[in-house]
Coordinates of C-alpha atoms in Angstrom, one line a residue:
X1 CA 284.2 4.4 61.2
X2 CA 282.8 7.9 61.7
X3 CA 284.6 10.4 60.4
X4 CA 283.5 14.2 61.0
X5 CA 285.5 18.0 60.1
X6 CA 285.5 20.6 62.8
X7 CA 285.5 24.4 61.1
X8 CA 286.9 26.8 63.2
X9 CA 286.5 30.5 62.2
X10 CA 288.9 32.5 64.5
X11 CA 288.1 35.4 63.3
X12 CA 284.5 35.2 61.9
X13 CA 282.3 38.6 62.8
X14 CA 284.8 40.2 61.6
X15 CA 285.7 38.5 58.5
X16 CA 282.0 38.8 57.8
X17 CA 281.5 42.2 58.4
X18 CA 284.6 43.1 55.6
X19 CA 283.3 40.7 53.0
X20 CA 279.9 42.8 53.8
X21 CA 281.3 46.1 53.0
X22 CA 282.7 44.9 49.6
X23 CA 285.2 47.6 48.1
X24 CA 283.9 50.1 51.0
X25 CA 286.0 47.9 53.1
X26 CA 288.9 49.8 55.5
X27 CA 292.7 49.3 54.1
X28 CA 294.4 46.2 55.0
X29 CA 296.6 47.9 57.7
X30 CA 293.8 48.9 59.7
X31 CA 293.1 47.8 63.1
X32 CA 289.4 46.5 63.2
X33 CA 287.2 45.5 66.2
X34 CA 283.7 45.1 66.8
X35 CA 282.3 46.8 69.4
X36 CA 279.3 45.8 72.0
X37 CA 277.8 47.3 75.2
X38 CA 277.7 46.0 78.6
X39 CA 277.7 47.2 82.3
X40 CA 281.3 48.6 81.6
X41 CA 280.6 50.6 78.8
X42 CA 281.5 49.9 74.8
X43 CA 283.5 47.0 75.1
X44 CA 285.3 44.7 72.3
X45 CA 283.7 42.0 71.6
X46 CA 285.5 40.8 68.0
X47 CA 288.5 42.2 66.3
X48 CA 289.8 41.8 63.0
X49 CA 293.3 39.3 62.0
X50 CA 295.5 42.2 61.8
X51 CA 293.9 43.8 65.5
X52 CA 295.0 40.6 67.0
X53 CA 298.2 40.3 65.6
X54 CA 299.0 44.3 66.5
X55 CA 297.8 43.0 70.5
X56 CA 293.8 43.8 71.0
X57 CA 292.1 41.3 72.4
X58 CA 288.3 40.8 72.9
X59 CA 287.2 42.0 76.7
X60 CA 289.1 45.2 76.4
X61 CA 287.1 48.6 76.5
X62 CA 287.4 50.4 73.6
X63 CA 288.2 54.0 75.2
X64 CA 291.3 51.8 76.7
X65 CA 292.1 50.3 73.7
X66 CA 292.3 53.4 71.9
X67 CA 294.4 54.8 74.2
X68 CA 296.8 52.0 73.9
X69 CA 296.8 51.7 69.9
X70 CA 295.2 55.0 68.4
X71 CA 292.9 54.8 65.6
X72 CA 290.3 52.3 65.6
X73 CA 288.1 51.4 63.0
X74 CA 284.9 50.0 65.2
X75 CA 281.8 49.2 64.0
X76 CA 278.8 47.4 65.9
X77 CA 278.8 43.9 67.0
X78 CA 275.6 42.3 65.5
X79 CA 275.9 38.5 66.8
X80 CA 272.3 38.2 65.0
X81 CA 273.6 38.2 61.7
X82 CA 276.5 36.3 62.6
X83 CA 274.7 33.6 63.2
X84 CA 272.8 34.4 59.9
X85 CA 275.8 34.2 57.8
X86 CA 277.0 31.1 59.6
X87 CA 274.2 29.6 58.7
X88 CA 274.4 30.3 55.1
X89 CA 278.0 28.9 55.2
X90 CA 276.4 25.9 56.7
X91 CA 274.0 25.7 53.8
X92 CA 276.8 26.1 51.4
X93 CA 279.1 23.5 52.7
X94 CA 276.0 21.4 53.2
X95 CA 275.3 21.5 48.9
X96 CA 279.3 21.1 48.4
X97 CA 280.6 18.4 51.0
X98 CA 278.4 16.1 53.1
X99 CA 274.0 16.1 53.8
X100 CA 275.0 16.2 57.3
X101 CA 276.3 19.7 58.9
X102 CA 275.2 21.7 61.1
X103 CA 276.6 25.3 62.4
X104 CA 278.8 25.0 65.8
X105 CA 278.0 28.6 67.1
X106 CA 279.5 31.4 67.4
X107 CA 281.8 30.9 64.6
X108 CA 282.4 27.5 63.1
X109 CA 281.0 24.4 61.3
X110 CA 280.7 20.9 61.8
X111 CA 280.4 18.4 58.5
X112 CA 280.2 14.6 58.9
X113 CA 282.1 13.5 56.1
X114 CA 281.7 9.4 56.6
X115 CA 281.0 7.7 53.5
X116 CA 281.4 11.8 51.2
X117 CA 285.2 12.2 51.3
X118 CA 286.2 9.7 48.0
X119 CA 284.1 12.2 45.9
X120 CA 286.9 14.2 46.7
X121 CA 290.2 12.2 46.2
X122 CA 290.2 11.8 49.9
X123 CA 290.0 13.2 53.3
X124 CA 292.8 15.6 52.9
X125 CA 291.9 16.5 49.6
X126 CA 288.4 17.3 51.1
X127 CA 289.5 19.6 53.8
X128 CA 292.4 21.7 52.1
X129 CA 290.1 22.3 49.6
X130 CA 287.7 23.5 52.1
X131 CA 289.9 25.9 53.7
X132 CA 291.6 26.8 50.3
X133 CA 287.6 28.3 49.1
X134 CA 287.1 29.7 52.5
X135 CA 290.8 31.8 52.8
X136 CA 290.0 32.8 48.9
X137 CA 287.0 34.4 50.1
X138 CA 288.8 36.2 52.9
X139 CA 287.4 34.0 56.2
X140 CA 290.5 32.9 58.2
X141 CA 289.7 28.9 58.8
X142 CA 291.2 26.3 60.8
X143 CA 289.9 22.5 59.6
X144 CA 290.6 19.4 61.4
X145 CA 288.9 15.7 60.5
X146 CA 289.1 13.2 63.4
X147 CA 287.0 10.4 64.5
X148 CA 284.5 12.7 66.9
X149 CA 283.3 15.4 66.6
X150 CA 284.7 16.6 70.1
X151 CA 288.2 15.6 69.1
X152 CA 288.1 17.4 65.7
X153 CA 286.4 20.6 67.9
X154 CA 289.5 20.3 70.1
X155 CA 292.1 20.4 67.6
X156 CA 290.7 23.0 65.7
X157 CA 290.3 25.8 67.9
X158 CA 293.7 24.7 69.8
X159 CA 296.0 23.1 67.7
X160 CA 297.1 26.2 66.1
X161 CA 297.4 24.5 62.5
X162 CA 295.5 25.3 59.4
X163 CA 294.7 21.8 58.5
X164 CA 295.0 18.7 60.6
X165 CA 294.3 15.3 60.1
X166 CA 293.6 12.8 62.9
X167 CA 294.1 9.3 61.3
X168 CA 291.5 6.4 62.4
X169 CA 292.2 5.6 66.0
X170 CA 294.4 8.1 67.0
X171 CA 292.2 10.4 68.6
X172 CA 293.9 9.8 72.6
X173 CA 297.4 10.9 71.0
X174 CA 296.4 14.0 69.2
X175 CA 294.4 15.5 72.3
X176 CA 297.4 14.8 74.9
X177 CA 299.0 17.8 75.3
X178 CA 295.8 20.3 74.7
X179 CA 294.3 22.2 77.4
X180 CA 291.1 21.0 79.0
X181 CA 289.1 24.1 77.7
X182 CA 289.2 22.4 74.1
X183 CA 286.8 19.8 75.6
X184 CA 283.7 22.4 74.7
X185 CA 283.8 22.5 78.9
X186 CA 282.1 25.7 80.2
X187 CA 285.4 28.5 81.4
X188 CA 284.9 28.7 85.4
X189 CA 284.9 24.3 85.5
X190 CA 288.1 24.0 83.0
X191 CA 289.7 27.0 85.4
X192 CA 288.9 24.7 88.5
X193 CA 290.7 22.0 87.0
X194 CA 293.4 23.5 86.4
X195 CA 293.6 24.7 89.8
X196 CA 294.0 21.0 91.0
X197 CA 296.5 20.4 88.4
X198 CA 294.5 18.7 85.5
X199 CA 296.0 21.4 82.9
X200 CA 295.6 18.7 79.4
X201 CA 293.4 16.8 78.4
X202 CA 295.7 13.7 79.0
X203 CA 295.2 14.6 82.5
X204 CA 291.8 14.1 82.4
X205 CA 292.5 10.6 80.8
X206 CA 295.2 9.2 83.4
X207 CA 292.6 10.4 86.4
X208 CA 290.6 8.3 88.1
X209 CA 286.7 8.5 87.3
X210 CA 285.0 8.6 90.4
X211 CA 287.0 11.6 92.4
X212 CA 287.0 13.3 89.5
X213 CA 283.1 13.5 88.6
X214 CA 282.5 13.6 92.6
X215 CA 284.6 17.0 93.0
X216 CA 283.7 18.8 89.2
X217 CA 280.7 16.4 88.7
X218 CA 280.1 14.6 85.1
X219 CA 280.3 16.8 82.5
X220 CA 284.5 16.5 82.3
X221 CA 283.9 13.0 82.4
X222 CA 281.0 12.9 79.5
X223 CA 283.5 15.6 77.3
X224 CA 285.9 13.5 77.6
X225 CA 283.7 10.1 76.6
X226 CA 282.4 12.0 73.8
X227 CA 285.9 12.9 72.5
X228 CA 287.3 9.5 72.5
X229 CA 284.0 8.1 70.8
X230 CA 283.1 6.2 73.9
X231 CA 280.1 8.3 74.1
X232 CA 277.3 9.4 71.0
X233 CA 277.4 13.2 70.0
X234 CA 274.7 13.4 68.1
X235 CA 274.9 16.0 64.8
X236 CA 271.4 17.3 64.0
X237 CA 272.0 18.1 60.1
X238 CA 270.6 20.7 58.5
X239 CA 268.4 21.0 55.2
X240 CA 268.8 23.0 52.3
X241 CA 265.0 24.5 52.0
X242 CA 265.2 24.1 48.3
X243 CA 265.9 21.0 47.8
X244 CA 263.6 18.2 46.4
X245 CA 263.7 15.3 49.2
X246 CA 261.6 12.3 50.0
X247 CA 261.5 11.2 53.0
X248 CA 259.9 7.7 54.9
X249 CA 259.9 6.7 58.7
X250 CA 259.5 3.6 60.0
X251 CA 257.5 1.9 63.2
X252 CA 259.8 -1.0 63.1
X253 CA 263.4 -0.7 62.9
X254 CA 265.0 -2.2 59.4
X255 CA 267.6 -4.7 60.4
X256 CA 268.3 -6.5 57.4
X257 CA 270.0 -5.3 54.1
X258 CA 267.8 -6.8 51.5
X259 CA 264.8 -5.1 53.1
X260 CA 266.8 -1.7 53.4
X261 CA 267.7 -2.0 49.9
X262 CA 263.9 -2.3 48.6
X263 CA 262.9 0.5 51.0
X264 CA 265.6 2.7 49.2
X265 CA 264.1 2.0 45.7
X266 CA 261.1 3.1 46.8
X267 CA 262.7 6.3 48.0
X268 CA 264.4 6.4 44.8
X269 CA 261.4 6.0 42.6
X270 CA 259.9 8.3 44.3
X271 CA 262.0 11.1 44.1
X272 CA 262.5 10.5 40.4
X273 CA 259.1 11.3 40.1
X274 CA 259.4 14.5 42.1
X275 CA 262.3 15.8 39.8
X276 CA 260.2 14.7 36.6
X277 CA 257.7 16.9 37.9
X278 CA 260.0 19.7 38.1
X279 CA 261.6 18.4 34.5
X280 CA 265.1 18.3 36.7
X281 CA 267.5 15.6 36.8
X282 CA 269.4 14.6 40.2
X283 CA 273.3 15.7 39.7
X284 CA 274.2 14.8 43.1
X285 CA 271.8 12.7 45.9
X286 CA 271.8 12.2 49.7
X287 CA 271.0 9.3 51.4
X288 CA 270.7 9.6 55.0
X289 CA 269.6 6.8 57.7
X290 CA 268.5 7.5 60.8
X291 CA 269.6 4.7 63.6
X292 CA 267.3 3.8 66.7
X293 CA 269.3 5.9 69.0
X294 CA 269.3 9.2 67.0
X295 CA 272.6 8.5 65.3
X296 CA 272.7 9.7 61.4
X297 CA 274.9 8.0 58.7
X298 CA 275.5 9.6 55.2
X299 CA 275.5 8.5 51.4
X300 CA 276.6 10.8 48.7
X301 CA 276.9 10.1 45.1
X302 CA 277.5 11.9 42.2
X303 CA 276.3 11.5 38.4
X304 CA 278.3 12.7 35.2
X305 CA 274.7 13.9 33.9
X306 CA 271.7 14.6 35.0
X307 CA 269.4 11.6 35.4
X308 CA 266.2 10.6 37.2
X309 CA 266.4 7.1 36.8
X310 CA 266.1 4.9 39.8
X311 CA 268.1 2.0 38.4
X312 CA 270.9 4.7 38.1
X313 CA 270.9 5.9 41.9
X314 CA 270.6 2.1 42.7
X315 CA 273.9 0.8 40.9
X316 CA 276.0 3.3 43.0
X317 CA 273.7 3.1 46.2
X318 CA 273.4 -0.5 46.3
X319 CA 277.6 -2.1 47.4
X320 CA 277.8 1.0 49.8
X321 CA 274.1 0.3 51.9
X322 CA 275.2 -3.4 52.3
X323 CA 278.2 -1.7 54.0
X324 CA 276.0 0.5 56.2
X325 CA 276.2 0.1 59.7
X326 CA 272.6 -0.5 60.6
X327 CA 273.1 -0.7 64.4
X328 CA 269.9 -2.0 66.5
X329 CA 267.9 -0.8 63.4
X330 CA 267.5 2.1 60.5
X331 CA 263.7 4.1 61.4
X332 CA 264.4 6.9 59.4
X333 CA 265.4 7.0 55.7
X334 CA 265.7 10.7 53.9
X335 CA 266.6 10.9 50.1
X336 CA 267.2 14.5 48.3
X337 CA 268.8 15.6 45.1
X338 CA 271.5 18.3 46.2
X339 CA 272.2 19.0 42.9
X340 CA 269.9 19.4 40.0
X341 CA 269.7 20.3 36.6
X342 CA 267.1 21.3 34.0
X343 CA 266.9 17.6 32.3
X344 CA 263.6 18.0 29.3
X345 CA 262.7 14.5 27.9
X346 CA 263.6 14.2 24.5
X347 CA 261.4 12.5 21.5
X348 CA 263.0 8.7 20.5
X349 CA 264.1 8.8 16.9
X350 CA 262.4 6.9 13.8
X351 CA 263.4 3.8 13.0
X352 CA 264.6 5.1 9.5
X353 CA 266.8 8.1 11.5
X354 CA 270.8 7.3 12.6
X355 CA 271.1 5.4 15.3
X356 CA 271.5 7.1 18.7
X357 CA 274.4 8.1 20.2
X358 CA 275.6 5.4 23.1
X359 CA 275.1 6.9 26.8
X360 CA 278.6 6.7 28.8
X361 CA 276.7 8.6 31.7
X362 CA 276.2 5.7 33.7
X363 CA 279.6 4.1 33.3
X364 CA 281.3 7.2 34.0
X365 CA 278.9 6.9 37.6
X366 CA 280.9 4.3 38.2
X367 CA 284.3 5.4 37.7
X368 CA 284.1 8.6 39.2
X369 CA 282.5 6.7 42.3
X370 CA 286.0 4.5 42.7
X371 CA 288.1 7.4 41.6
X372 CA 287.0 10.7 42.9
X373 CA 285.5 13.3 41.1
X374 CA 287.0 15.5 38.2
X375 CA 289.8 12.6 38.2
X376 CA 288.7 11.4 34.4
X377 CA 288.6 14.0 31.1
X378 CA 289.6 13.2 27.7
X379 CA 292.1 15.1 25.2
X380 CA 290.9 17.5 22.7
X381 CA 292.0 19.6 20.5
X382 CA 292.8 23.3 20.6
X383 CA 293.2 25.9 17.4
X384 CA 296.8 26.7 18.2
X385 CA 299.9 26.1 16.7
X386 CA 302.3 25.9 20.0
X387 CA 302.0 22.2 20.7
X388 CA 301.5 22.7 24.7
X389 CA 298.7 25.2 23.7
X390 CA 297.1 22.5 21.0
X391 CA 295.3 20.1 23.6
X392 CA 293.3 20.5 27.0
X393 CA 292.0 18.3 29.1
X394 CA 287.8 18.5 29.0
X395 CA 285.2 16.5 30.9
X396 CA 284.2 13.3 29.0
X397 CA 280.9 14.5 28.4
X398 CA 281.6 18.0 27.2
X399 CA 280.3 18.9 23.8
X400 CA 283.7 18.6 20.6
X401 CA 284.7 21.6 19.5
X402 CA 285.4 23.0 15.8
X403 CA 289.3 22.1 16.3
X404 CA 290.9 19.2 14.6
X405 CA 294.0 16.9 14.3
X406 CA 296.0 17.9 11.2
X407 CA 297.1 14.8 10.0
X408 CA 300.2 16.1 8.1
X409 CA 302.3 16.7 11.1
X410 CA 302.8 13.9 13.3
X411 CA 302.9 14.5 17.4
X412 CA 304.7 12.2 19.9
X413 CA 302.5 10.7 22.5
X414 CA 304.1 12.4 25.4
X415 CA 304.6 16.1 25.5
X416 CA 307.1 17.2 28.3
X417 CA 305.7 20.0 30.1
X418 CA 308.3 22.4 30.3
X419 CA 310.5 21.3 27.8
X420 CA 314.0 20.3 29.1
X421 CA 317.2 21.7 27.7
X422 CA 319.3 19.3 25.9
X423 CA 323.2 19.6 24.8
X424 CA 323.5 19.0 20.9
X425 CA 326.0 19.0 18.2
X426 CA 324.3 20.8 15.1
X427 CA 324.9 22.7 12.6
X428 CA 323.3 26.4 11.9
X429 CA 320.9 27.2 10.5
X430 CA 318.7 24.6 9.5
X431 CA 320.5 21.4 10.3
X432 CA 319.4 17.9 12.6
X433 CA 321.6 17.3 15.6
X434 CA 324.2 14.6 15.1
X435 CA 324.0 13.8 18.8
X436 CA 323.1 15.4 21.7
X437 CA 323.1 14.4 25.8
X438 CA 319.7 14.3 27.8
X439 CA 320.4 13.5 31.6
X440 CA 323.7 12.5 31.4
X441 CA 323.0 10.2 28.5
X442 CA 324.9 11.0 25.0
X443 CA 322.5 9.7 22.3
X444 CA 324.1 9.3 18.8
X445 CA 321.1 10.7 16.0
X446 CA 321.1 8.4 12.8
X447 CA 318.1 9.2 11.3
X448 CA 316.4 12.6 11.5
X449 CA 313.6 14.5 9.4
X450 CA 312.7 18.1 9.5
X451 CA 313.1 21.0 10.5
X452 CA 309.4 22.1 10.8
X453 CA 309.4 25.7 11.7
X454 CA 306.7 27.0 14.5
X455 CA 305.9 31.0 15.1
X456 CA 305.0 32.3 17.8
X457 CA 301.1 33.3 18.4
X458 CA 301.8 37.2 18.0
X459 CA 298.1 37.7 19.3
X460 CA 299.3 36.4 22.7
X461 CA 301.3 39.5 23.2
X462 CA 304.8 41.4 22.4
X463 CA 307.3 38.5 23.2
X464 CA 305.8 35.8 20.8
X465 CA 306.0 38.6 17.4
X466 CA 309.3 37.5 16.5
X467 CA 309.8 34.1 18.5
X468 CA 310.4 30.9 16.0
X469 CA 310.6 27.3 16.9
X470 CA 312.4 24.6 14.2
X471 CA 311.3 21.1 15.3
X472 CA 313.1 17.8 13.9
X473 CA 312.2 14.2 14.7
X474 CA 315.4 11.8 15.0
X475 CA 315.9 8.5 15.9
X476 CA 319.1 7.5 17.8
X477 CA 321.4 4.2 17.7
X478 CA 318.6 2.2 20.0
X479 CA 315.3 3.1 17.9
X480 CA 314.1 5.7 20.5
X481 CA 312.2 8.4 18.6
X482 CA 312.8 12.3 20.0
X483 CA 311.0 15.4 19.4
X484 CA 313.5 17.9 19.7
X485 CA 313.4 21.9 18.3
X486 CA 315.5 24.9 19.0
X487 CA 314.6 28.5 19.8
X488 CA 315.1 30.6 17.3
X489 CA 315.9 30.4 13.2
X490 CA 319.3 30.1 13.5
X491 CA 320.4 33.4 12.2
X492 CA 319.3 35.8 14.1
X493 CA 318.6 36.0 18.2
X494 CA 315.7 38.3 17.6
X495 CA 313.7 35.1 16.9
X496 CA 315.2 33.0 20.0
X497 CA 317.9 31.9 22.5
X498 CA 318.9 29.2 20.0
X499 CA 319.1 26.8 23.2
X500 CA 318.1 23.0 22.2
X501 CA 315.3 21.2 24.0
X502 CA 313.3 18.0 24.2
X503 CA 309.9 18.5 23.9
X504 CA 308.5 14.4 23.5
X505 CA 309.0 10.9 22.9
X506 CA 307.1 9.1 20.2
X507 CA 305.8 5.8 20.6

């Protein structure tokens, strides 16, 4: 099942215009518009969030306008480099999310994300990250992921949400109750629908097909087909102009998957040798097929390194081409590296040398292709004595640092992060707990060790100079080992709270 993201980018010329002018930028407060000339003079044509919101609207003339609101800040409308910028949003999304997307002028984006999204935990992870990277770079965006790309259009520009999800099949329900505009239909026809009474969309749906295209003609009806999936609507993606990409076209349709897999190997050897010319390894590839009809599908995979080996694009390749849909034949097959990486080829050891260090780059392929990316790291160690400071999570690949496990002072398994406040019954200053309660259970201690005092890291700033930690390790009546410490020396509440906490469980 298709499965394609609709940007919408309310406010794009002039989000794009700030981000242009940098720190030169006008205050936040201030009312911006874009300003354009027609037959009636200098007219809005764009205006800023905050415009908007204070009641300008696009269509207005700007001597009105300021009459109505005061001060202005207007600067020229320049839809040229609008589109410019869109399409160097296009080009970015296009190296983050999916090979296929293509701008959807004036101001949004359209991504096919079919067969991309579980590189990203998901579809929902996909898109809220998308419109997370977009609002941090100050571009208002509205993302919506549906079946079609009309449907996810329509719900994006109209649905008023930030991010919206269509599931698989539910395309009919979502576009109901929106207006019959959100069908991409041209202003003066969706006007003279309304006029008749077809105000939604599920107007459209519950009317009759033949007085409806003999009074407004077929476009309503072909929107409409196009929306529910009953009709193609073709996404002509576009390329990245520096990417390395092989390409191969065929004069008879590939119907089978054992001859579709051989013709990808090809591809694949073939644009290993590209990158080896380049000494670059592939990161990230494309694989996009091209259906008799002009329909395109999408493979992406990832790698944990870089590689150009074709046996290593073919083990992750190979399940999901067998589940391609192949229609009435593949004639177009287009392979590119999205994302490269300077990869020299080393010289083998002796036989005499140490032996060589096992490769876990290909079985890390694998798990990252079931699990998403950035879902597996390992632990490492960290030169700090605050135990929640002493480990971080690190891609499996990265490089050990200098810092080490000190054996002499054992760590539970599980660190809680925070803490959580216990009750205890102990004596001050330097004494175990005899019991204490930890949700509601009262745990009796009969066997404790410590206490091993922690200070805090005064580098880190004024609070941690006089801050001290005594950690103990007991064992209650059941055999459950604790981790527990108190703020503070016991003496003096310069050097903590002398509140009791449990900070793990061992074993």
């Amino acid at each position: 099942m298709q499965r394609v993201v609709s940007v919408f980018l309310p406010t794009w010329p002039a989000d794009r215009l700030l981000r242009r002018l940098g720190t030169n930028r006008p205050p936040p407060d201030a009312l911006v518009v874009l300003v354009g000339r027609d037959v009636r003079g200098r007219i809005i044509q764009a205006a800023s969030r905050q415009a908007l919101l204070a009641g300008l609207r696009p269509g207005m003339s700007l001597a009105h306008a300021s009459a109505i609101f005061g001060q202005l800040t207007h600067y020229e409308f320049d839809p040229a480099e609008d589109a410019a910028a869109l399409e160097r949003l296009a080009q970015w999304a296009l190296r983050r999310y999916s090979p296929i997307v293509m701008p959807d002028p004036p101001a949004g984006l359209v991504i096919d994300i079919t067969g991309a999204s579980h590189l990203y935990g998901g579809e929902t992870d996909l898109v809220t990250d998308l419109r997370q990277r977009l609002l941090n770079s100050r571009i208002a965006a509205h993302v919506c992921v549906a079946d079609t790309w009309g449907a996810a259009h329509a719900v994006a520009r109209f649905s008023g949400q930030g991010v919206f999800c269509i599931p698989s099949g539910g395309t009919p329900e979502a576009l109901g109750s929106l207006p019959t505009e959100a069908l991409r239909l041209d202003p003066d026809l969706a006007d003279g629908l309304r006029r008749v009474g077809l105000e939604t969309i599920g107007d459209l749906m519950t009317t009759p097909r033949g007085p409806l295209e003999l009074r407004f003609g077929p476009e309503p009806g072909r929107r409409l087909d196009q929306a529910l999936g009953r009709r193609p609507d073709l996404i002509t993606p576009i390329q990245a102009p520096e990417r390395i990409e092989v390409d191969r076209h065929f004069s008879d349709p590939i119907l089978t998957s054992d001859i579709l897999l051989q013709e990808v190997e090809r591809l694949s050897r073939s644009l290993c040798e590209a990158l080896e010319r380049r000494s670059l390894g592939a990161l990230e590839i494309d694989l996009l097929t091209n259906a008799v009809g002009g329909e395109w599908n999408a493979l992406r995979v990832g790698f944990s390194s870089p590689t150009r080996h074709p046996e290593r694009f073919m083990r992750l390749l190979k399940d999901r081409l067998q589940k391609t849909d192949r229609g009435f034949g593949i004639e177009r097959l287009h392979l590119s590296a999205s994302r490269s990486a300077p990869l020299i080829a080393q010289q083998r050891e002796t036989l005499t040398s140490s032996p060589q260090v096992l490769d876990i780059g290909p079985l890390l392929d694998v798990l990252e292709a079931r699990t998403g990316k950035q879902r597996l790291y390992r632990i490492q160690a960290v030169e700090s004595d605050c135990p929640e400071r002493s480990v971080e999570r690190v891609s499996p690949l990265e490089p050990p640092n200098r810092a080490r496990w000190d054996p002499r002072w054992p760590r539970p398994a599980r660190l809680l992060e925070p803490p959580d406040p216990i009750e205890t019954i102990a004596l001050l200053p330097d004494q175990p707990p005899v019991q204490f309660t930890w949700k509601g259970v009262r745990r009796r201690v009969l066997r404790a060790d410590g206490p091993e005092r922690i200070h805090g890291e005064w580098i880190r700033g004024q609070d941690e100079w006089m801050s001290v930690r005594d950690y103990f390790s007991v064992e209650d009546e059941t055999g459950e080992r604790y981790w527990l410490f108190r703020e503070g020396d016991g003496v003096s509440l310069e050097t903590g709270s002398h509140r009791w906490f449990l900070h793990g469980i061992f074993g």
